mmCIF file with all atom_site columns, C-alpha atoms and ligand atoms in Angstrom:
data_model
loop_
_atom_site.group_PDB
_atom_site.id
_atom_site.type_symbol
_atom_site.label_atom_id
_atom_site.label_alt_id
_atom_site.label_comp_id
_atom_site.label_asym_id
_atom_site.label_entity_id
_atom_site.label_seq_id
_atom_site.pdbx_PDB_ins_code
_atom_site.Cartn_x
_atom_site.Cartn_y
_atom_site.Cartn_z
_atom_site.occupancy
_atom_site.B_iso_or_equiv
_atom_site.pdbx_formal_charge
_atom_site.auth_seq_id
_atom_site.auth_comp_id
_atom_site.auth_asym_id
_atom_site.auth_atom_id
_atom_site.pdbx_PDB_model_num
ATOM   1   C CA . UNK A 1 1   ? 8.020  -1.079  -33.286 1.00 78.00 ? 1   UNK A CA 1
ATOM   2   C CA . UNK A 1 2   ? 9.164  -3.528  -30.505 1.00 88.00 ? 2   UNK A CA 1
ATOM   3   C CA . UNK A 1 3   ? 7.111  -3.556  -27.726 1.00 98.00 ? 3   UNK A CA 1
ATOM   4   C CA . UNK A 1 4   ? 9.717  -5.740  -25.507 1.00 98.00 ? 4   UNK A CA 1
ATOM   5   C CA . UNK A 1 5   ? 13.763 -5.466  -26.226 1.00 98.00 ? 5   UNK A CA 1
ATOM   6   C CA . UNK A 1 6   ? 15.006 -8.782  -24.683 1.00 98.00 ? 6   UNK A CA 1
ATOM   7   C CA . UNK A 1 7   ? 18.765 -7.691  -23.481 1.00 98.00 ? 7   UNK A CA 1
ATOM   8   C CA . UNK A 1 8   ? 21.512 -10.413 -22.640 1.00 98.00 ? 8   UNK A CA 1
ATOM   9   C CA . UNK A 1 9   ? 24.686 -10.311 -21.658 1.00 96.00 ? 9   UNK A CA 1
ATOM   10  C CA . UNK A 1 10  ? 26.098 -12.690 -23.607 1.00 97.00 ? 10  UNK A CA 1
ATOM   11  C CA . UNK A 1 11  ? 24.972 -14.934 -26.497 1.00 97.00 ? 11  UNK A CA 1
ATOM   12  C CA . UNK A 1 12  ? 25.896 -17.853 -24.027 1.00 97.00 ? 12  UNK A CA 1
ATOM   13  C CA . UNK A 1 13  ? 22.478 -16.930 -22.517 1.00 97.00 ? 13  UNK A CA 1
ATOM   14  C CA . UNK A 1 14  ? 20.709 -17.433 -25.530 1.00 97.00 ? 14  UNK A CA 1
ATOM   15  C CA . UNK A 1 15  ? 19.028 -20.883 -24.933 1.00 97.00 ? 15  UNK A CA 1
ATOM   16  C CA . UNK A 1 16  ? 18.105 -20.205 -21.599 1.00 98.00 ? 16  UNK A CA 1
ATOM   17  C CA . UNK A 1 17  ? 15.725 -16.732 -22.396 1.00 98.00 ? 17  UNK A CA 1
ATOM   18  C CA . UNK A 1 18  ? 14.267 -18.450 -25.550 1.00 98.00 ? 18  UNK A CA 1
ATOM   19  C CA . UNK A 1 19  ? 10.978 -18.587 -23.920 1.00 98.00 ? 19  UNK A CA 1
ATOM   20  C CA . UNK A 1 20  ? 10.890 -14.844 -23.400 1.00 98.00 ? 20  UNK A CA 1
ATOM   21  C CA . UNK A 1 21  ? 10.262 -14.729 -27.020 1.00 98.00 ? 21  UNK A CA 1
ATOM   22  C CA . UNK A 1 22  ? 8.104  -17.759 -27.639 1.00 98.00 ? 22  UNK A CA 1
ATOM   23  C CA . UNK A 1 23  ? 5.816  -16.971 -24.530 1.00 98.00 ? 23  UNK A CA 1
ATOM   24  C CA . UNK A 1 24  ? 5.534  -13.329 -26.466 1.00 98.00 ? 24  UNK A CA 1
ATOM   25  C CA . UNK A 1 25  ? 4.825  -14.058 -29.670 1.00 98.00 ? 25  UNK A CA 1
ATOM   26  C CA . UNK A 1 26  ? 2.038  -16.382 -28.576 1.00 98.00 ? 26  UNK A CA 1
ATOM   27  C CA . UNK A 1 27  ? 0.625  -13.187 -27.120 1.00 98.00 ? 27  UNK A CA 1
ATOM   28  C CA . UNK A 1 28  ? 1.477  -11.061 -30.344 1.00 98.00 ? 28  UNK A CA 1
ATOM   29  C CA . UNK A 1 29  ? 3.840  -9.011  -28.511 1.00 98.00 ? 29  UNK A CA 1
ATOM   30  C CA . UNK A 1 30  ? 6.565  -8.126  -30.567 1.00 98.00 ? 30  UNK A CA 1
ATOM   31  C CA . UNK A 1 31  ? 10.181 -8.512  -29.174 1.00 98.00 ? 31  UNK A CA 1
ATOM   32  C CA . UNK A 1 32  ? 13.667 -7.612  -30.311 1.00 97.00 ? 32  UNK A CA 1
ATOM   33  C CA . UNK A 1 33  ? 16.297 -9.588  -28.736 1.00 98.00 ? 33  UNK A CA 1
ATOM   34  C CA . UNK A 1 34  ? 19.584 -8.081  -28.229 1.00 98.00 ? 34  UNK A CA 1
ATOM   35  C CA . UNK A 1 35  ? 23.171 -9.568  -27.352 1.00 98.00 ? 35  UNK A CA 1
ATOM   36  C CA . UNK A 1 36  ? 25.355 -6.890  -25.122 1.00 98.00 ? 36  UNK A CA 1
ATOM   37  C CA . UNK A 1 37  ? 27.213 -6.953  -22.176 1.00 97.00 ? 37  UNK A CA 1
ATOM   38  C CA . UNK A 1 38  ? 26.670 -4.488  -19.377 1.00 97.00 ? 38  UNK A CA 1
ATOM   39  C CA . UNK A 1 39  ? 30.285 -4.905  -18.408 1.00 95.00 ? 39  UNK A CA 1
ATOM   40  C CA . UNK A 1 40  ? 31.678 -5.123  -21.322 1.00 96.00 ? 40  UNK A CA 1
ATOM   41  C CA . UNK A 1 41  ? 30.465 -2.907  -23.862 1.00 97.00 ? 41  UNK A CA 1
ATOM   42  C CA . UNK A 1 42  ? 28.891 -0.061  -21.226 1.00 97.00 ? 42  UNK A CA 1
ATOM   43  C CA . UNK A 1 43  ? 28.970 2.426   -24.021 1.00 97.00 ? 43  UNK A CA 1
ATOM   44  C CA . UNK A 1 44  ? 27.114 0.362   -26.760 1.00 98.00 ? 44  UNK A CA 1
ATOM   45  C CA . UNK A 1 45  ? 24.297 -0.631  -23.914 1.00 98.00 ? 45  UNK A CA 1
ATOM   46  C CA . UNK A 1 46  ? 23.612 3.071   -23.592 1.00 98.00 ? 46  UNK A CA 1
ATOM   47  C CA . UNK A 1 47  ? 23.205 3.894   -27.021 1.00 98.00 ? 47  UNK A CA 1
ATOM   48  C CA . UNK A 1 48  ? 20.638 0.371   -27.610 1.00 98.00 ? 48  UNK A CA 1
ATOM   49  C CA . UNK A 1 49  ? 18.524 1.852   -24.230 1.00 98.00 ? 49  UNK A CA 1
ATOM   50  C CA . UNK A 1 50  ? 17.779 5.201   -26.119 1.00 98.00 ? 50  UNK A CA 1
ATOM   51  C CA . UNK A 1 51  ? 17.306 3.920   -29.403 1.00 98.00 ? 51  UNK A CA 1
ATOM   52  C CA . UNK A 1 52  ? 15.144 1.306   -27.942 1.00 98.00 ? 52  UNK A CA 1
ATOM   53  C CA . UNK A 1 53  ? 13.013 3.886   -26.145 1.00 98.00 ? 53  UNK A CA 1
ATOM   54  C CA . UNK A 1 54  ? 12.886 5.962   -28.884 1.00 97.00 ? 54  UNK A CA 1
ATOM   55  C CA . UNK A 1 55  ? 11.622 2.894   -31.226 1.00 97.00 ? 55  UNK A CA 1
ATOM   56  C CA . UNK A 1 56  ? 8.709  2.433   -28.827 1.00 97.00 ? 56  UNK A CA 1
ATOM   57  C CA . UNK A 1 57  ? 10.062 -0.203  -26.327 1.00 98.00 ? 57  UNK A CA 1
ATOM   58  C CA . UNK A 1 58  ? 7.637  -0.163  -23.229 1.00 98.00 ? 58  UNK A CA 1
ATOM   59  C CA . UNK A 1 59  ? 9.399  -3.025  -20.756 1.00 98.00 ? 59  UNK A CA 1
ATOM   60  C CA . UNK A 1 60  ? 13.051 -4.346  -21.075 1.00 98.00 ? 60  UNK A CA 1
ATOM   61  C CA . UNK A 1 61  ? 13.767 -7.491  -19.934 1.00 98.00 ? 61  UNK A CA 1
ATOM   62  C CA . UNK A 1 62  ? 16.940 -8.211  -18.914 1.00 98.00 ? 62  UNK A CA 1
ATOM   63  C CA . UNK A 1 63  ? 18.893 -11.741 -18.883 1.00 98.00 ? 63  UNK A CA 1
ATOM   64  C CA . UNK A 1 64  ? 21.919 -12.668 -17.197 1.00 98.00 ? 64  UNK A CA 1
ATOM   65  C CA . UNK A 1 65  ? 24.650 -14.797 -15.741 1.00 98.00 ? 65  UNK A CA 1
ATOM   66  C CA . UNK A 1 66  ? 27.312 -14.502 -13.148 1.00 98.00 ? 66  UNK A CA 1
ATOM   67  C CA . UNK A 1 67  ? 27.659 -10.855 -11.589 1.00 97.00 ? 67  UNK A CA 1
ATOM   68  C CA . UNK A 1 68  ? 24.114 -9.915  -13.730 1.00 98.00 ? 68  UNK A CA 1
ATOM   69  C CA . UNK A 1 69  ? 25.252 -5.819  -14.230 1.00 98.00 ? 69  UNK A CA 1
ATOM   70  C CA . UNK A 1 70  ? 22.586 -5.709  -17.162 1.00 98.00 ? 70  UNK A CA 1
ATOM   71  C CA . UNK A 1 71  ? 18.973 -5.269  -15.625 1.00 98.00 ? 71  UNK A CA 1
ATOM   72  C CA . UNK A 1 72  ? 20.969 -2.383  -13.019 1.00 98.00 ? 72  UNK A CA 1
ATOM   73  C CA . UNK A 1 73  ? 22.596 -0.566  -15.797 1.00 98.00 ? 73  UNK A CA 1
ATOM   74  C CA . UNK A 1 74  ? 19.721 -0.690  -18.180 1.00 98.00 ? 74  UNK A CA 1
ATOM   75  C CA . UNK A 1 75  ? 17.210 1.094   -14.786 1.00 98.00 ? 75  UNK A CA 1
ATOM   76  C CA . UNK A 1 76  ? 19.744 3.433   -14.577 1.00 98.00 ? 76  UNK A CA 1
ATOM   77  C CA . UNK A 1 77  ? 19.642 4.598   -17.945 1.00 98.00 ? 77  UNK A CA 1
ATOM   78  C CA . UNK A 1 78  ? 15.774 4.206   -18.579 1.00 98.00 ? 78  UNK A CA 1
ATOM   79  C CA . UNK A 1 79  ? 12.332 5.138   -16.302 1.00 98.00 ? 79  UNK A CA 1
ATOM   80  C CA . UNK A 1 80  ? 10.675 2.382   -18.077 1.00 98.00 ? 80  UNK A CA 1
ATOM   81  C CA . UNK A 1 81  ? 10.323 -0.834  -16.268 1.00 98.00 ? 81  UNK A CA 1
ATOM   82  C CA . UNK A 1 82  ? 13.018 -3.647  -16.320 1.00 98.00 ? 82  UNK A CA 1
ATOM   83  C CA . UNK A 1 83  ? 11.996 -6.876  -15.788 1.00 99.00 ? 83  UNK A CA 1
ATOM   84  C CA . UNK A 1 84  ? 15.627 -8.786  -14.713 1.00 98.00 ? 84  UNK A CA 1
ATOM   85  C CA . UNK A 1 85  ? 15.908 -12.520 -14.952 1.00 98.00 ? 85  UNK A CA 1
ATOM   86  C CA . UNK A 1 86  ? 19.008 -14.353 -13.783 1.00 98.00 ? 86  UNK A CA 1
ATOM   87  C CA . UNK A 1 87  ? 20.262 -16.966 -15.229 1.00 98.00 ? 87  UNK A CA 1
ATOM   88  C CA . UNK A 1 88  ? 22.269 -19.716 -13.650 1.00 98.00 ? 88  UNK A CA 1
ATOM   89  C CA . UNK A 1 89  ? 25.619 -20.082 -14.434 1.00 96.00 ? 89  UNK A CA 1
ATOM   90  C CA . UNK A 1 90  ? 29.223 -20.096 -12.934 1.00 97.00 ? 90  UNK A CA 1
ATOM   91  C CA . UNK A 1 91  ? 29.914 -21.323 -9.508  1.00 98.00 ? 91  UNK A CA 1
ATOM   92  C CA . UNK A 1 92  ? 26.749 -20.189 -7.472  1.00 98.00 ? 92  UNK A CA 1
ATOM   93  C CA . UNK A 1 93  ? 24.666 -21.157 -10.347 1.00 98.00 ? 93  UNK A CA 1
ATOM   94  C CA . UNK A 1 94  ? 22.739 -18.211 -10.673 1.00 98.00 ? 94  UNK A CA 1
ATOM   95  C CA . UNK A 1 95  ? 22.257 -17.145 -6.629  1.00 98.00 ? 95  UNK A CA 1
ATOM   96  C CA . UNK A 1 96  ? 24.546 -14.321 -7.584  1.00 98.00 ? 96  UNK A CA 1
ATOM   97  C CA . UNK A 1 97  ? 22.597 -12.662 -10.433 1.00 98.00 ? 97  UNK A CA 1
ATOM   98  C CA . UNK A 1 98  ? 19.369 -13.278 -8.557  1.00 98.00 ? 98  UNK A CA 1
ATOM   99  C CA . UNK A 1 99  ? 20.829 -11.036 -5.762  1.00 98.00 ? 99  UNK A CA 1
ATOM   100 C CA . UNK A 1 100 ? 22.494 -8.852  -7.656  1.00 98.00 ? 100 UNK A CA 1
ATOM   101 C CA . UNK A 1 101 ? 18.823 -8.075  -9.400  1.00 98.00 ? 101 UNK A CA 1
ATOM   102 C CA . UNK A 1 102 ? 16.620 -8.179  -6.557  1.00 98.00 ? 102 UNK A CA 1
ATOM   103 C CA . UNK A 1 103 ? 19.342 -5.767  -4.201  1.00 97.00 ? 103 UNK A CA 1
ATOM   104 C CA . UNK A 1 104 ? 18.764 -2.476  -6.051  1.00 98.00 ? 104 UNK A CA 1
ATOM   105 C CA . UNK A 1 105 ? 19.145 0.345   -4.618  1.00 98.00 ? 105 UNK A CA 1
ATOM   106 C CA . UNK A 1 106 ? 16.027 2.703   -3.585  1.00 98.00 ? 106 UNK A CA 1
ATOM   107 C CA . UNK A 1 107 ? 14.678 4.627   -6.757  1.00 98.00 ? 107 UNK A CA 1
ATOM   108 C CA . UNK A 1 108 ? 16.112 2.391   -9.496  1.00 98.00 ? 108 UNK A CA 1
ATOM   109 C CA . UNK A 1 109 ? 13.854 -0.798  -9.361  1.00 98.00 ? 109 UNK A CA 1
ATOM   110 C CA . UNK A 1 110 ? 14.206 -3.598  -11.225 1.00 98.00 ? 110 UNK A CA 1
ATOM   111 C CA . UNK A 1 111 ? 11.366 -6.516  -11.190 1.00 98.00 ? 111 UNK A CA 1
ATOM   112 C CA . UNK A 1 112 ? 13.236 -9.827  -10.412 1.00 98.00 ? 112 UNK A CA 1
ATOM   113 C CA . UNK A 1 113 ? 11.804 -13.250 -11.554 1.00 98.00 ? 113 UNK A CA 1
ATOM   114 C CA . UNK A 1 114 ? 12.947 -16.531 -10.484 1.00 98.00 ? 114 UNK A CA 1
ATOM   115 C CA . UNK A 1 115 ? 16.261 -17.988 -11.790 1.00 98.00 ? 115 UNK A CA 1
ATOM   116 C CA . UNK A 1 116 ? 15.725 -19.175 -15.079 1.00 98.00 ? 116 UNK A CA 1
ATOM   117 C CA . UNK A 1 117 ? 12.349 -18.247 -15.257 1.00 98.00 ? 117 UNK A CA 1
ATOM   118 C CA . UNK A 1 118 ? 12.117 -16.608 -18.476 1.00 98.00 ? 118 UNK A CA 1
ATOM   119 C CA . UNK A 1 119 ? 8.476  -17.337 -19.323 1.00 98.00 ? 119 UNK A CA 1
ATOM   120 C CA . UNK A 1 120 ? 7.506  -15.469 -16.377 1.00 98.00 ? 120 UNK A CA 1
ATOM   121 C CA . UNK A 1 121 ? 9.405  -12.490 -17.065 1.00 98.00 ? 121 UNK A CA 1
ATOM   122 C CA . UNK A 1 122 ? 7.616  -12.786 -20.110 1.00 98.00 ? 122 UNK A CA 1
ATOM   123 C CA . UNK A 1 123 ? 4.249  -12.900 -18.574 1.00 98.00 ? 123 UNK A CA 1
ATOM   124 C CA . UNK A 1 124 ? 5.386  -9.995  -16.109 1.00 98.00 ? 124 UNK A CA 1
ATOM   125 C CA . UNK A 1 125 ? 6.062  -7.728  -19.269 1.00 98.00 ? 125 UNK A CA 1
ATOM   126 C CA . UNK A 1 126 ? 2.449  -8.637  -20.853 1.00 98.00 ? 126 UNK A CA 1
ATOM   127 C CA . UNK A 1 127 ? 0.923  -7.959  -17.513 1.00 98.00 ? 127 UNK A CA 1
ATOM   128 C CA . UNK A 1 128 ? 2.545  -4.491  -17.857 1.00 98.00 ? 128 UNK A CA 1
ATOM   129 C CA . UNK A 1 129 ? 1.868  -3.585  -21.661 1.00 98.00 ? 129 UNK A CA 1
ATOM   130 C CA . UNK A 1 130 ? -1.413 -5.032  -20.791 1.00 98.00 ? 130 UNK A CA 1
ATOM   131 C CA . UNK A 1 131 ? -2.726 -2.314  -18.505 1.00 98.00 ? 131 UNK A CA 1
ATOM   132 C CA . UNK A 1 132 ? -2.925 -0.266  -21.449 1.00 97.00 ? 132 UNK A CA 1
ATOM   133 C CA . UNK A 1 133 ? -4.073 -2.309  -24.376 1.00 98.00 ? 133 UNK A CA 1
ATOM   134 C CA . UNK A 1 134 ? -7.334 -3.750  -23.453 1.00 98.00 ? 134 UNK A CA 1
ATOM   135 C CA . UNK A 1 135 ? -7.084 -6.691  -26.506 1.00 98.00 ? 135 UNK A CA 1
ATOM   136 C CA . UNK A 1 136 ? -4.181 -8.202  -24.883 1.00 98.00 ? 136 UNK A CA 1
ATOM   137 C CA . UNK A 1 137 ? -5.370 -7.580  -21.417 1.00 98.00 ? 137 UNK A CA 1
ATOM   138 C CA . UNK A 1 138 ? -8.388 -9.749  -22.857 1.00 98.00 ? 138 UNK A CA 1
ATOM   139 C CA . UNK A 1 139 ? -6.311 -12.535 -24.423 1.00 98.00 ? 139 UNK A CA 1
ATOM   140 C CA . UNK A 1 140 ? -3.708 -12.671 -20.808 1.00 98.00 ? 140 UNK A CA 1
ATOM   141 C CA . UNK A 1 141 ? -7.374 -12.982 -18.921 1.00 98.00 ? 141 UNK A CA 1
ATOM   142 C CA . UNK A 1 142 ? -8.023 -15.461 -21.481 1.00 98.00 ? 142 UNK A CA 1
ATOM   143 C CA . UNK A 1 143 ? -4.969 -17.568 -20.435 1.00 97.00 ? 143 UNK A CA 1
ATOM   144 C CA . UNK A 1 144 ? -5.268 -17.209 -16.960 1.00 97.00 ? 144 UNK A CA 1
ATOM   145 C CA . UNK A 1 145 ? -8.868 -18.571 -16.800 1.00 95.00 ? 145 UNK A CA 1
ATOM   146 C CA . UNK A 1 146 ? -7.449 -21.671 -19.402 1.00 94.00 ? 146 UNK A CA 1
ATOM   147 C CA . UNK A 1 147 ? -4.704 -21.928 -17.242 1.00 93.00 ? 147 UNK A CA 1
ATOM   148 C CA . UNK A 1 148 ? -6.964 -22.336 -13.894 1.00 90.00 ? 148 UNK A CA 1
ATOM   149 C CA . UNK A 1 149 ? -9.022 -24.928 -15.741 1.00 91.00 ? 149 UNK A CA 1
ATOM   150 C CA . UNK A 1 150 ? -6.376 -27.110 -16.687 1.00 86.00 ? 150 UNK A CA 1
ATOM   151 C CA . UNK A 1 151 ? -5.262 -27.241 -13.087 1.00 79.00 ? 151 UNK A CA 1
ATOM   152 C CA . UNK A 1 152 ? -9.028 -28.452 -12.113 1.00 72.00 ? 152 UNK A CA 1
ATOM   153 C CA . UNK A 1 153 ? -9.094 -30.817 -13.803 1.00 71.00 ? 153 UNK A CA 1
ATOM   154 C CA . UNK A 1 154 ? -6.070 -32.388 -11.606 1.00 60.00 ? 154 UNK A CA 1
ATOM   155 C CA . UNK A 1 155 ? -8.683 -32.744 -8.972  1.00 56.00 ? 155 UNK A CA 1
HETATM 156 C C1 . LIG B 2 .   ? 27.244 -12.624 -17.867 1.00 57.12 ? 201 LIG B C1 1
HETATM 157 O O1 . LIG B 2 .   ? 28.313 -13.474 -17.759 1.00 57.12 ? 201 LIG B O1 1
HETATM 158 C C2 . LIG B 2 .   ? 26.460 -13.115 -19.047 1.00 57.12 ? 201 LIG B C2 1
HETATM 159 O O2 . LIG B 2 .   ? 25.108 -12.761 -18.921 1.00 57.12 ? 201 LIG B O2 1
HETATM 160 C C3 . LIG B 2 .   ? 26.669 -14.610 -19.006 1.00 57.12 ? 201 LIG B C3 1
HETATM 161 O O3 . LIG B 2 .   ? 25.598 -15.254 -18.330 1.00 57.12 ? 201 LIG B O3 1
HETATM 162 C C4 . LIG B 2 .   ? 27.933 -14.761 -18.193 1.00 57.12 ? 201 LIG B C4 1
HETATM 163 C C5 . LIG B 2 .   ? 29.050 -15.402 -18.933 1.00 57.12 ? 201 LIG B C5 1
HETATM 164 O O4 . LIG B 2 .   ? 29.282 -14.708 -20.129 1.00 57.12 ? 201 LIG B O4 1
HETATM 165 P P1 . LIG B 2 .   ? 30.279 -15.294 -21.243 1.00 57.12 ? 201 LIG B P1 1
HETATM 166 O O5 . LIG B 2 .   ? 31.634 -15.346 -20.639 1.00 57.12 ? 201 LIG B O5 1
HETATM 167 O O6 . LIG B 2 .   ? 29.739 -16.664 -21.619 1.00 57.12 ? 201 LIG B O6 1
HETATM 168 O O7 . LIG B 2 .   ? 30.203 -14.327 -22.407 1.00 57.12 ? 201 LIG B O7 1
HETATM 169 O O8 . LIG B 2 .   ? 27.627 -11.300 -18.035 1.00 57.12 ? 201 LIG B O8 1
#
């Protein structure tokens, strides 16, 4: 049973959410990425949301380009929390899907992260799965205290 589904609008944003799944898997979280347009294919994105949810999915995280439809339409057809990352591309190089994620309207959230910042949206989905599974809450702590010490030793 996934814990994640990765969704992205098109397999031209492949490369850039790769380390949604690498940054999970180090944390044993298991993922199932997903190729499917929100404007595109409106239909099939419904039916992936429902059977996601009903294989166990906890957090979507959404990728994508351009006008970024995906992480809105997936919170409107799912209470569980969707974690939307844009991804630069086109003209404005990724300004536009990091507005059109962050500009929700009130009582469909989505969590934006930075553009291109897929390991955090990675992180931001352990953080969440975390608060109720106490072993990976233990090995997140455990990264955040490595990750603390590496930056001491700068100094
Ligand atoms: C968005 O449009 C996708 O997420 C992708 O970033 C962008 C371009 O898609 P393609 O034309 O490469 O399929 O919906």
């Amino acid at each position: 049973m996934p814990q994640v589904t990765l969704l992205v609008g098109s397999k031209s944003d492949a490369d850039a959410v790769r380390p949604v799944l690498s940054t999970l898997e180090r944390f044993g979280v298991s993922c199932t990425p997903i190729v499917c347009s929100a404007h595109r294919a409106p239909e099939r994105l419904h039916r992936i949301i429902r059977e996601a949810e009903q294989g166990g999915t906890q957090v979507f995280i959404c990728g994508a380009g351009l006008a970024a439809a995906l992480p809105g339409a997936t919170a409107a057809y799912t209470a569980r929390p969707v974690i939307g990352l844009p991804i630069a591309s086109g003209a404005l190089n990724g300004v536009d899907s990091l507005y059109s994620i962050v500009q929700m309207p009130p009582g469909v959230p989505v969590a934006g992260v930075g553009i291109n910042a897929a390991a955090n949206a990675a992180y931001l989905a352990v953080q969440i799965i975390a608060l109720a599974d106490p072993a990976l809450a233990e090995r997140y702590a455990t990264f955040r205290k490595d990750q603390s010490a590496r930056i001491d030793a700068f100094e």
